[in-house]
Short mmCIF file of C-alpha atoms and ligand atoms in Angstrom, two decimals:
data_model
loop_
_atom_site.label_atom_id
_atom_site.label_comp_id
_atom_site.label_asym_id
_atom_site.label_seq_id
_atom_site.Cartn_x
_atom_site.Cartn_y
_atom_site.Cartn_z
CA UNK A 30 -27.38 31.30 83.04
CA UNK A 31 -24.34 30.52 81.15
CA UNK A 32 -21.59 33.64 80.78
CA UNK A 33 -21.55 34.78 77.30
CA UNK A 34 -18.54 37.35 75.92
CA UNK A 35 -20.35 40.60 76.82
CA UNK A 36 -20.75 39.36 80.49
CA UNK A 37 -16.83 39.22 80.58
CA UNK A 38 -16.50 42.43 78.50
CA UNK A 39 -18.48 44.19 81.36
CA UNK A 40 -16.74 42.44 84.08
CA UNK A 41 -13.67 43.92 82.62
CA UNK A 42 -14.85 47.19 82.18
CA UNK A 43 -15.98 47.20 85.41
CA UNK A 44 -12.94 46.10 86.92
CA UNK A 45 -11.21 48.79 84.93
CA UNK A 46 -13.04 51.56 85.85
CA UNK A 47 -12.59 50.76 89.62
CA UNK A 48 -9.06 50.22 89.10
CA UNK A 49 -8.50 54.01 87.48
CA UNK A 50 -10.91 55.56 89.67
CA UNK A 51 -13.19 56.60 86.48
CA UNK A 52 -16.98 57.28 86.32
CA UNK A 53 -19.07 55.93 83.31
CA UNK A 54 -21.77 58.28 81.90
CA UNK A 55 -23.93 56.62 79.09
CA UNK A 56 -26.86 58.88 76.84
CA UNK A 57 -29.72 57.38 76.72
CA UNK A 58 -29.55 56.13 73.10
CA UNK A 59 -26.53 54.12 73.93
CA UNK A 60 -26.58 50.26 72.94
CA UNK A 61 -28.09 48.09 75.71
CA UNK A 62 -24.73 46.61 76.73
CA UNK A 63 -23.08 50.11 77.39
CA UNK A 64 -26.42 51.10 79.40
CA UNK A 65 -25.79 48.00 80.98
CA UNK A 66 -22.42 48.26 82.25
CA UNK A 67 -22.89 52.57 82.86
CA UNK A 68 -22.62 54.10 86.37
CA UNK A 69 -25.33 56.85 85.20
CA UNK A 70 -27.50 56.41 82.10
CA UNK A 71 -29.46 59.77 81.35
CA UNK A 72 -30.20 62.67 79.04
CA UNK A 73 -28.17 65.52 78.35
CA UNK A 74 -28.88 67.83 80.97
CA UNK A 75 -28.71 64.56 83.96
CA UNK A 76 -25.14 63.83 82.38
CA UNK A 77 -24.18 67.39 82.51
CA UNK A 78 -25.56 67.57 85.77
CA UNK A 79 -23.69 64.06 86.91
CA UNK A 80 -20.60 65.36 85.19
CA UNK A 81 -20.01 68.52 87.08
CA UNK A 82 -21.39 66.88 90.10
CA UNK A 83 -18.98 63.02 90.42
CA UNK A 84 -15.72 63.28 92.87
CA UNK A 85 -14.73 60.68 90.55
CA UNK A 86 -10.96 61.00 88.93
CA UNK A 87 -12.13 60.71 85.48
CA UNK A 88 -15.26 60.62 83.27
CA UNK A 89 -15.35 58.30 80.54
CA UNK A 90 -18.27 59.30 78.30
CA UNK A 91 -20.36 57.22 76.36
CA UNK A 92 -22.23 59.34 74.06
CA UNK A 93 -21.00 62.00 71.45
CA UNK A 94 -18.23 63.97 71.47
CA UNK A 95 -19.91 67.71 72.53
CA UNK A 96 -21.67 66.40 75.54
CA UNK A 97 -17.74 64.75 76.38
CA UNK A 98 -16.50 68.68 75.63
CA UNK A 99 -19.31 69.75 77.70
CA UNK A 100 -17.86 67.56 80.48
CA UNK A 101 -14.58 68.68 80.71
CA UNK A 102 -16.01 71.93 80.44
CA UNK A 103 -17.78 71.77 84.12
CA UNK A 104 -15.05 69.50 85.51
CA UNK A 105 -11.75 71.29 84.06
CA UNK A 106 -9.42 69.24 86.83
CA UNK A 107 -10.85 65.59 86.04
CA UNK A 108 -9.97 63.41 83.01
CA UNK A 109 -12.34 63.10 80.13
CA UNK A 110 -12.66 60.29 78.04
CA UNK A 111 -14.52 59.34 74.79
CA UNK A 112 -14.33 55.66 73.24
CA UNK A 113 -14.05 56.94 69.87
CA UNK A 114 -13.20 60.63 68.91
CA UNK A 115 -14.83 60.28 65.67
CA UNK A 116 -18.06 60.68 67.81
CA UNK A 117 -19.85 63.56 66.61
CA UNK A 118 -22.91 64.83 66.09
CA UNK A 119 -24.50 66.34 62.60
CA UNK A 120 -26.72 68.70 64.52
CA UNK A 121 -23.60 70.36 66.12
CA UNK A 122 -22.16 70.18 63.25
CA UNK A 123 -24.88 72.38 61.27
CA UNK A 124 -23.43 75.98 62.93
CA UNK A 125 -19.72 77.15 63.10
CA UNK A 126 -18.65 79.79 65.71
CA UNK A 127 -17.95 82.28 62.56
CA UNK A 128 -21.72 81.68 61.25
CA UNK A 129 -22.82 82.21 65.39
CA UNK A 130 -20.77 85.41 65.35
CA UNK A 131 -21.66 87.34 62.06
CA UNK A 132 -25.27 86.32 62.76
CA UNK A 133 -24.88 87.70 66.69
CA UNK A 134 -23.24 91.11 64.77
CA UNK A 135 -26.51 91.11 61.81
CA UNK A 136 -28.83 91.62 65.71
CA UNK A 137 -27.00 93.26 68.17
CA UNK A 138 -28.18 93.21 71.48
CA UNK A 139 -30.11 89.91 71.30
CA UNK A 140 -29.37 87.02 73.86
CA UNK A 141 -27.70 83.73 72.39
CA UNK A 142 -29.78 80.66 73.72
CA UNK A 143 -27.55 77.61 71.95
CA UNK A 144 -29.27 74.16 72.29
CA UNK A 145 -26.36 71.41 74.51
CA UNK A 146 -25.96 70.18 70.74
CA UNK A 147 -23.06 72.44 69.47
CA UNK A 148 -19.23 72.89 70.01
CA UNK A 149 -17.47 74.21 72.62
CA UNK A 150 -16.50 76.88 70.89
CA UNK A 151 -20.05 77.85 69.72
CA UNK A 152 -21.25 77.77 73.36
CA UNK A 153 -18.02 80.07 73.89
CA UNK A 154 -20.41 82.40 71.94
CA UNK A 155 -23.10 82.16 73.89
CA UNK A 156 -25.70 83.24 77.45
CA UNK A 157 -27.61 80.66 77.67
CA UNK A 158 -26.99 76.99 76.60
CA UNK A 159 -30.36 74.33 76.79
CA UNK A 160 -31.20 71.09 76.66
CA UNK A 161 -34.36 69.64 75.67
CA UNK A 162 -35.33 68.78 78.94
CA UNK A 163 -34.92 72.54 80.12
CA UNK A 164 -35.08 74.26 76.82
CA UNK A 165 -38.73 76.06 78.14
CA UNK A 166 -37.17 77.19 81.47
CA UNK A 167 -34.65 78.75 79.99
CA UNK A 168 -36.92 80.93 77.51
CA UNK A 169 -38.92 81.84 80.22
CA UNK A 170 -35.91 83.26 82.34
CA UNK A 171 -34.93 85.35 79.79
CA UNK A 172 -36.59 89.46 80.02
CA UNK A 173 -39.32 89.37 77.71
CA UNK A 174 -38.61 92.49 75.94
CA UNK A 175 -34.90 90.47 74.58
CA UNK A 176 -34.43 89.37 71.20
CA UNK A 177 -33.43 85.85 71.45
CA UNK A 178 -31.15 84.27 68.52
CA UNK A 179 -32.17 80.10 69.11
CA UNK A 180 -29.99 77.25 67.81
CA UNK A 181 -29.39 75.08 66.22
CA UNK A 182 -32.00 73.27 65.60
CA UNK A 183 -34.75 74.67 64.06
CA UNK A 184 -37.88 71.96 65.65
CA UNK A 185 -37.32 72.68 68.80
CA UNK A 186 -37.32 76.22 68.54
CA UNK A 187 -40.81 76.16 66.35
CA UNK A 188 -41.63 73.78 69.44
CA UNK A 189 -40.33 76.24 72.06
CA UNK A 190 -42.37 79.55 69.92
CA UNK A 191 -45.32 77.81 70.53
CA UNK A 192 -45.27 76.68 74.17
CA UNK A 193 -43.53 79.61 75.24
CA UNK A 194 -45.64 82.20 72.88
CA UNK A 195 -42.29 83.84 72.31
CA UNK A 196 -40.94 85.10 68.84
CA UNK A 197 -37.77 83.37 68.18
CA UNK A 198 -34.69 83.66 65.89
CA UNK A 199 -34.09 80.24 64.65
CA UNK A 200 -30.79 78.75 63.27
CA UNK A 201 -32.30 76.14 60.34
CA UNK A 202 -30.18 73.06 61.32
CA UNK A 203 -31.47 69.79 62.21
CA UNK A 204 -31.02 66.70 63.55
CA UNK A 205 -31.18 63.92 60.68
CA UNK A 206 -32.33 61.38 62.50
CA UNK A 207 -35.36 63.18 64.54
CA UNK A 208 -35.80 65.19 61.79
CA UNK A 209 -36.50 62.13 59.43
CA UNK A 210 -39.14 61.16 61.74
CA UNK A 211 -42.04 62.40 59.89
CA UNK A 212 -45.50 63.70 60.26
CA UNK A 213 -46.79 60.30 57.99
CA UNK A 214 -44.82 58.18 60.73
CA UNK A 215 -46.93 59.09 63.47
CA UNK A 216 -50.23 59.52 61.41
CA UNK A 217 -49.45 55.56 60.59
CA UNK A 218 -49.40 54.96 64.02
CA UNK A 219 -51.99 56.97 65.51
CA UNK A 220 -54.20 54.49 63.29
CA UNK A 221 -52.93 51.56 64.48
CA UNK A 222 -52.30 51.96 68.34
CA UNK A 223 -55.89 53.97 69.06
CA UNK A 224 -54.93 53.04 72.65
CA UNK A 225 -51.29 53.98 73.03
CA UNK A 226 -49.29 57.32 74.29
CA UNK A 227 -47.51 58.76 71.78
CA UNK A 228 -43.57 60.27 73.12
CA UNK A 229 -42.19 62.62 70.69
CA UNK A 230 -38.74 63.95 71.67
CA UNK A 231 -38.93 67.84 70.46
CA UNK A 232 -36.21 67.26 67.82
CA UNK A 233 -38.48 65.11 65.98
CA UNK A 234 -39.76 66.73 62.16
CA UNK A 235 -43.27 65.96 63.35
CA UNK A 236 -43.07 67.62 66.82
CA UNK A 237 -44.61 70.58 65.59
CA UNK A 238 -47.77 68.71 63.85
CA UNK A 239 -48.06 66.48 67.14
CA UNK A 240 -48.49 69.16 69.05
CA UNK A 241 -51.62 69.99 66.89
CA UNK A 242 -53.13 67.04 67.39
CA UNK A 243 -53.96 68.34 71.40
CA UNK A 244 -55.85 65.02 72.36
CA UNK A 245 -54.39 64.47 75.25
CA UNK A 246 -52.55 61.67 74.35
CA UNK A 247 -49.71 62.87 72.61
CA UNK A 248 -46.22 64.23 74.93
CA UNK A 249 -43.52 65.98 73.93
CA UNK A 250 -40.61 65.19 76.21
CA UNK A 251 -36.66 64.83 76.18
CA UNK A 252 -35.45 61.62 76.72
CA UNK A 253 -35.27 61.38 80.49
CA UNK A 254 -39.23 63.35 80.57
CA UNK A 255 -39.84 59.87 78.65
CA UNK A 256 -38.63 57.69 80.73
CA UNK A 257 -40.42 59.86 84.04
CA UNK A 258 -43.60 60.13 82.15
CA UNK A 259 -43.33 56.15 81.20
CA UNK A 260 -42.61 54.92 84.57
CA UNK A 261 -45.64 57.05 86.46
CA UNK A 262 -48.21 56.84 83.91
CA UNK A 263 -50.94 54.45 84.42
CA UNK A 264 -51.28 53.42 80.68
CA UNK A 265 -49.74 50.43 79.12
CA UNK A 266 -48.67 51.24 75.34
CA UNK A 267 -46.39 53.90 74.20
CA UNK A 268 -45.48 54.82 70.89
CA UNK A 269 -41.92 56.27 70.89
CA UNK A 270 -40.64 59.08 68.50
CA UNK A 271 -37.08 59.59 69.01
CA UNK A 272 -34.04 57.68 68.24
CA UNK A 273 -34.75 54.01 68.97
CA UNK A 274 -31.94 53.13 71.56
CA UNK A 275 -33.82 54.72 74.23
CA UNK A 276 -36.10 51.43 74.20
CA UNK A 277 -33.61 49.46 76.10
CA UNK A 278 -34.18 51.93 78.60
CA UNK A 279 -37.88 52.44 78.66
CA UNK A 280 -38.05 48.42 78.90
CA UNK A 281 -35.53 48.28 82.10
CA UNK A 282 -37.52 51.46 84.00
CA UNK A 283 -40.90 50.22 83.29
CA UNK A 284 -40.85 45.91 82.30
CA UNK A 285 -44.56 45.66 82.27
CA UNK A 286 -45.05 48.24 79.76
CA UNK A 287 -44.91 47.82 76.00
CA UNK A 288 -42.69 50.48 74.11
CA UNK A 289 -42.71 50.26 70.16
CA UNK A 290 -40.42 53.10 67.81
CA UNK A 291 -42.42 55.03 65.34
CA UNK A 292 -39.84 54.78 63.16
CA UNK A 293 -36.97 51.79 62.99
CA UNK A 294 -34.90 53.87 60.74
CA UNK A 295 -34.33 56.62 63.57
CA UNK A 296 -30.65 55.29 64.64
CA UNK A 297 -28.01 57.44 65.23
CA UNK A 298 -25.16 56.26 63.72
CA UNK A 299 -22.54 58.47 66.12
CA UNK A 300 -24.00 57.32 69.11
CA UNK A 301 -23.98 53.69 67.90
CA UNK A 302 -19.88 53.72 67.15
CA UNK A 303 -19.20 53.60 71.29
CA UNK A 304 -19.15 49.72 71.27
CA UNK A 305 -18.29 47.70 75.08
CA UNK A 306 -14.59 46.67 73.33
CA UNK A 307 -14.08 50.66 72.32
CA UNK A 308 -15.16 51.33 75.86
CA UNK A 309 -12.51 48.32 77.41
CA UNK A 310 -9.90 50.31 75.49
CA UNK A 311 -10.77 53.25 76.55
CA UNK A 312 -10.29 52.51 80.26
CA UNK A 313 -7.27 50.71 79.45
CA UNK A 314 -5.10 52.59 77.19
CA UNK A 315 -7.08 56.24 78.85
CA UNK A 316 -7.58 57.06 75.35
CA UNK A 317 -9.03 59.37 73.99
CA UNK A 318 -8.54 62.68 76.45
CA UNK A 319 -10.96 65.23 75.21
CA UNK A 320 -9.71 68.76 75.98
CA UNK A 321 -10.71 72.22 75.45
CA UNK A 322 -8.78 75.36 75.10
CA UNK A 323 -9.28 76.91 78.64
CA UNK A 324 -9.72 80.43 77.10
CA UNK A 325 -12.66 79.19 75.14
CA UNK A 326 -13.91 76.60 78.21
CA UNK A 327 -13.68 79.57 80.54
CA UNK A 328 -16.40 81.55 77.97
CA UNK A 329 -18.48 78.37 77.44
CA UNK A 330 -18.35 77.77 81.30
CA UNK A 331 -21.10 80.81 82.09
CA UNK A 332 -23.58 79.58 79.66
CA UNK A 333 -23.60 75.80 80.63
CA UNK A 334 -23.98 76.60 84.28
CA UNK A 335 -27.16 78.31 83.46
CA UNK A 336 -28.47 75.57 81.65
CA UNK A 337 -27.12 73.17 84.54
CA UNK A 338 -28.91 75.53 87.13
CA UNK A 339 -32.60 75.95 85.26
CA UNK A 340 -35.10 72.72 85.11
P1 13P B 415 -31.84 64.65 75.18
O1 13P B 415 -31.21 63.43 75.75
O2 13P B 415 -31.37 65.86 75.89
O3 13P B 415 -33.32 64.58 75.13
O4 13P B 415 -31.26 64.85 73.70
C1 13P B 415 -31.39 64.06 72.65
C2 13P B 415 -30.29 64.12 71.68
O5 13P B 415 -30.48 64.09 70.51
C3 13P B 415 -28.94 64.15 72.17
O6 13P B 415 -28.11 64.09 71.11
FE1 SF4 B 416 -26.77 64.52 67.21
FE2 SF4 B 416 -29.11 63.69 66.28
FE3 SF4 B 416 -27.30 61.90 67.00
FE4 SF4 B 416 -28.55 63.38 68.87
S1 SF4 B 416 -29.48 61.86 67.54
S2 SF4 B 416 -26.35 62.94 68.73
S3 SF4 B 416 -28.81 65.30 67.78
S4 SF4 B 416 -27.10 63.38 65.31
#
């Protein structure tokens, strides 16, 4: 096999990373070549957990900029590192710490449950902090006699009311890219692939109308319950509803099993701007640190433990 540009990239990154004593972390919906050349590919809760859990030096973080934040976060004494600051994420970006507080002051008394996907300084404002691949643990640790105030994003809590049978608060933000994944999309392919699994990551538009479908055949997972629930199942087709880079994945974990997106449009276009030559700088220059104030990491800190400690 001849050695093409991205072999050498890698090699180089590699190299790199040895050199400066730094860990990569990749998301799941990374491009293949950055899953390629990651120490840890994962979801958000595994990378939080890998995060506060490496003796490496430094973290470099391929992914978006609050799971980076969230990083630093757990590991105050190690170096953080993003490949491009500009990194972000529109879901986080769809509640403020001002909006978080004057809602918190309109219901006194309830707990804050804030999905991974929001700023530092949000989680600052907040008990509990989820992922999607705890989100249900954490409802169900919370007194059932609390109010609960649940955001951002406004699928997965409908998704979480109706697993959990709790009455939720919900924040209306949304992810645009599961949230443009729509009910028609999987109606399409429920038509077509009679025979496959259908994944649905909770963030999707349709995950509440999936769920209504109850035949058995249809899962509503977090990236990393996709890749479990691909790689034990004994079926052979899967229909995937979540943002396509996860296929790389799904592929490499389970190579005799056929994985097709319900929807080719669902890229996200922040995780896609961590490229393998963004990443070489990175490691080389050590650009760029992300930091957060240590008053508002030391408030945040509480919340993401909790998350880190529930499954
Ligand atoms: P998970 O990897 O936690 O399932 O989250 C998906 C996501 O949208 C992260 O931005
Ligand atoms: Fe944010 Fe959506 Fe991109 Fe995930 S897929 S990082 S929630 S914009």
């Amino acid at each position: 096999m001849s050695t093409t540009t991205t072999d050498l990239m890698q090699d180089e990154v590699k190299a790199l990373a040895r050199e400066r004593g730094a860990v990569i972390l990749a998301h799941n919906y990374q491009v293949p070549e950055i899953q390629d050349v990651a120490d840890y590919v994962g979801d958000s809760l595994g990378l939080s957990r890998e995060a506060a859990a490496t003796d490496a030096e430094a973290i470099v973080f391929c992914g978006v900029h609050f799971m980076a934040e969230t990083a630093a976060i757990l590991s105050p004494e190690k170096t953080v590192l993003i490949p491009d600051l500009d990194a972000g994420c529109s879901l986080a970006a769809s509640i403020t710490a001002e909006q978080l507080r004057e809602w918190k002051a309109a219901n006194p008394g309830a707990v804050v449950v804030s999905y991974v996907n929001t700023t530092a300084e949000v989680k600052a404002e907040t008990d509990y902090c989820c992922t999607s691949g705890n989100a249900r643990g954490v409802i169900e640790a919370i007194p059932a006699d609390k109010e609960i105030l649940f955001l951002p994003d406004m699928y997965l809590g409908i998704w979480l009311e109706r697993v959990t049978g709790r009455k939720l608060n919900i924040w209306l933000g949304e992810c645009h890219v599961h949230a443009g994944i729509r009910p028609a999309d999987i109606e399409r392919w429920q038509a077509d692939a009679p025979d496959a699994e259908l994944l649905v990551h909770p963030e999707c538009g349709c995950a509440s109308q999936c769920m209504a479908f109850g035949n058995g055949r249809t899962h509503i997972l977090s990236t990393e319950g996709m890749i479990d629930f691909a790689k034990s199942s004994p079926k052979q087709r899967f229909l995937v509803a979540t943002e396509t880079g996860i296929l790389h994945r799904l592929s490499k974990e389970a190579p005799r099993k056929r994985f097709e997106a319900v929807s080719e449009r669902a890229i996200c276009k922040f995780m896609k701007m961590i490229t393998l030559e963004k990443l070489r700088d990175s490691l080389r220059d050590w650009k760029h640190v992300v930091t957060v104030e240590p008053e508002v990491a030391e408030r945040a800190r509480g919340a993401i433990e909790r998350m880190v400690a529930i499954s």
